[in-house]
């Protein structure tokens, strides 16, 4: 099929390359000319395992191209809308200006019968609003949320665990003929994963929009739940990792996303739960998701807790002390530092007068732009040398698996390790002479 993907950020670039790999003829459109140049040269504008290979393959076969001219979207059967919806500067709602701007530009190229498939994470009600303008030119809108995780984006896009398609429905919630046609076209796009058993849910616009934010709200809640247990563990001497293992054996609960630590960050979970709460407020149902504000509060408190642990470990103050922070990305396998809990912890320590050195296998360039006041050292061992305290904030394998306590002890006389992701074995570090501090662990 002929597809266009409007917006070539994280979501759009991966989606465009993945759709080409499924055999479609794809043009990716973005107003950022530099991004378009990079993508056209087969270079991923961000760190994402497997993306460069997919770009190269698509560009070589000629099935994938990129352009900054919106008119190049003309002629596509389906136009995927994949622009960002960041948090507004002066509040917690989602900023829809990129969605609206992209839609305005797209309208001039839409032909009757075209399908526009929204992939961006939007407040519920957005699709119904956009459907009016799309219908007015004889095209059809569908909402097809994306569930990709950074670091696994290629796999999540090529073989998603579900496909959700929201279409126009009638008064009793049944898809209209136009809705059925849009759903059929999207099913054709995803025929490869669907034929191998991926569940496909056809629903109305509001449900499709809500599935996305509900999924992220649930994940954020799961993380904050275990972090709340960590807070209780801290005053009772319990160990939250053992607790998580034990409750995780219950299949109804499950162990995944029960990793206690300095909490969630990134470009999605934090802003999505805030936007959801703001939208619920507008709808007169603020009380229904009031708990999301508590989840946000728990999450932010964990960063403060990590800072406090470093202070405590260094005898009450970090002023003038050398602290090495392992990690800057909001999670491993990513160079994304948007709302990174680890970088926030590093900046707070710096604010308290610590001499902070940050290292990360992928995110240093991005981190430097956000927190230029910190010093960055690429080589892990150089960063650790002579540190008074080491703080793990991003559980990259380079730290979690490939860094032994004995090796660290050979690099520095400092004997403090603060494990912000509960990733190390406390016994190993204690045996090497370190004071080990975990999150919600004795
Ligand atoms: C998240 C969702 O997992 C995706 O399904 C969704 O599509 C995406 O947002 C989005 O809306 O686009 P992502 O932001 O890539 O994906 O990151 P996650 O893997 O969900 O991790 C989020 C944060 O939670 C990270 O900072 C991670 O360190 C933290 N986390 C995760 C924990 O603190 N504990 C855990 O047990 C798991």
mmCIF file of N, CA and C in Angstrom, residues 11 17 21 82 102 115 133 143 150 162 187 216 225 236 245 259 297 361 365 373 375 379 381 385 392 411 442:
data_model
loop_
_atom_site.group_PDB
_atom_site.id
_atom_site.type_symbol
_atom_site.label_atom_id
_atom_site.label_comp_id
_atom_site.label_asym_id
_atom_site.label_seq_id
_atom_site.Cartn_x
_atom_site.Cartn_y
_atom_site.Cartn_z
ATOM 1 N N UNK A 11 8.193 8.111 17.166
ATOM 2 C CA UNK A 11 7.094 7.286 16.686
ATOM 3 C C UNK A 11 7.093 7.194 15.166
ATOM 4 N N UNK A 17 9.788 3.374 8.831
ATOM 5 C CA UNK A 17 10.757 2.331 8.464
ATOM 6 C C UNK A 17 10.147 0.938 8.632
ATOM 7 N N UNK A 21 9.372 -2.029 5.864
ATOM 8 C CA UNK A 21 9.884 -3.396 6.019
ATOM 9 C C UNK A 21 8.762 -4.418 5.871
ATOM 10 N N UNK A 82 1.721 11.184 13.168
ATOM 11 C CA UNK A 82 2.587 10.672 14.236
ATOM 12 C C UNK A 82 3.393 11.798 14.886
ATOM 13 N N UNK A 102 -0.179 19.843 11.807
ATOM 14 C CA UNK A 102 0.040 18.777 10.820
ATOM 15 C C UNK A 102 -1.255 18.503 10.057
ATOM 16 N N UNK A 115 -7.577 7.742 3.859
ATOM 17 C CA UNK A 115 -7.771 7.520 5.292
ATOM 18 C C UNK A 115 -6.652 8.227 6.048
ATOM 19 N N UNK A 133 -13.225 17.828 10.213
ATOM 20 C CA UNK A 133 -12.482 18.472 9.112
ATOM 21 C C UNK A 133 -12.048 17.446 8.065
ATOM 22 N N UNK A 143 -8.462 6.155 14.402
ATOM 23 C CA UNK A 143 -7.457 6.379 15.452
ATOM 24 C C UNK A 143 -6.793 5.058 15.787
ATOM 25 N N UNK A 150 10.453 2.657 23.838
ATOM 26 C CA UNK A 150 11.777 3.045 23.350
ATOM 27 C C UNK A 150 12.734 1.914 23.701
ATOM 28 N N UNK A 162 -0.811 -5.906 20.213
ATOM 29 C CA UNK A 162 -2.206 -5.738 19.786
ATOM 30 C C UNK A 162 -2.279 -4.562 18.825
ATOM 31 N N UNK A 187 -6.346 -2.867 8.462
ATOM 32 C CA UNK A 187 -6.060 -4.292 8.668
ATOM 33 C C UNK A 187 -5.149 -4.814 7.548
ATOM 34 N N UNK A 216 -0.897 3.472 29.599
ATOM 35 C CA UNK A 216 0.229 4.176 30.233
ATOM 36 C C UNK A 216 -0.073 4.528 31.687
ATOM 37 N N UNK A 225 3.041 2.093 42.530
ATOM 38 C CA UNK A 225 2.568 1.216 43.600
ATOM 39 C C UNK A 225 3.766 0.565 44.297
ATOM 40 N N UNK A 236 10.178 0.116 57.809
ATOM 41 C CA UNK A 236 9.892 -1.126 58.534
ATOM 42 C C UNK A 236 11.031 -2.133 58.451
ATOM 43 N N UNK A 245 9.047 -9.750 44.177
ATOM 44 C CA UNK A 245 9.165 -11.129 43.679
ATOM 45 C C UNK A 245 7.985 -11.962 44.172
ATOM 46 N N UNK A 259 9.529 -2.883 39.270
ATOM 47 C CA UNK A 259 10.906 -2.551 39.610
ATOM 48 C C UNK A 259 10.926 -1.253 40.409
ATOM 49 N N UNK A 297 3.157 12.087 42.419
ATOM 50 C CA UNK A 297 3.841 12.550 43.641
ATOM 51 C C UNK A 297 4.799 11.484 44.175
ATOM 52 N N UNK A 361 26.300 5.303 28.321
ATOM 53 C CA UNK A 361 26.790 4.759 27.049
ATOM 54 C C UNK A 361 26.198 5.446 25.813
ATOM 55 N N UNK A 365 25.399 13.271 24.919
ATOM 56 C CA UNK A 365 25.169 14.476 24.098
ATOM 57 C C UNK A 365 23.831 15.134 24.443
ATOM 58 N N UNK A 373 25.442 22.157 33.233
ATOM 59 C CA UNK A 373 26.226 22.444 34.436
ATOM 60 C C UNK A 373 26.971 21.221 34.971
ATOM 61 N N UNK A 375 29.414 17.709 34.763
ATOM 62 C CA UNK A 375 30.496 17.251 33.880
ATOM 63 C C UNK A 375 30.226 15.822 33.429
ATOM 64 N N UNK A 379 34.043 7.509 29.291
ATOM 65 C CA UNK A 379 34.550 6.222 29.749
ATOM 66 C C UNK A 379 34.066 5.923 31.171
ATOM 67 N N UNK A 381 34.988 3.765 33.495
ATOM 68 C CA UNK A 381 35.977 3.634 34.570
ATOM 69 C C UNK A 381 36.609 4.977 34.914
ATOM 70 N N UNK A 385 36.617 6.753 38.687
ATOM 71 C CA UNK A 385 37.893 6.955 39.397
ATOM 72 C C UNK A 385 37.785 8.078 40.431
ATOM 73 N N UNK A 392 23.849 4.612 40.936
ATOM 74 C CA UNK A 392 23.323 4.000 39.704
ATOM 75 C C UNK A 392 21.910 4.541 39.465
ATOM 76 N N UNK A 411 39.210 1.186 41.521
ATOM 77 C CA UNK A 411 39.254 2.488 40.843
ATOM 78 C C UNK A 411 39.174 3.666 41.802
ATOM 79 N N UNK A 442 16.823 -2.933 52.986
ATOM 80 C CA UNK A 442 17.539 -2.636 54.223
ATOM 81 C C UNK A 442 18.965 -2.171 53.948
#
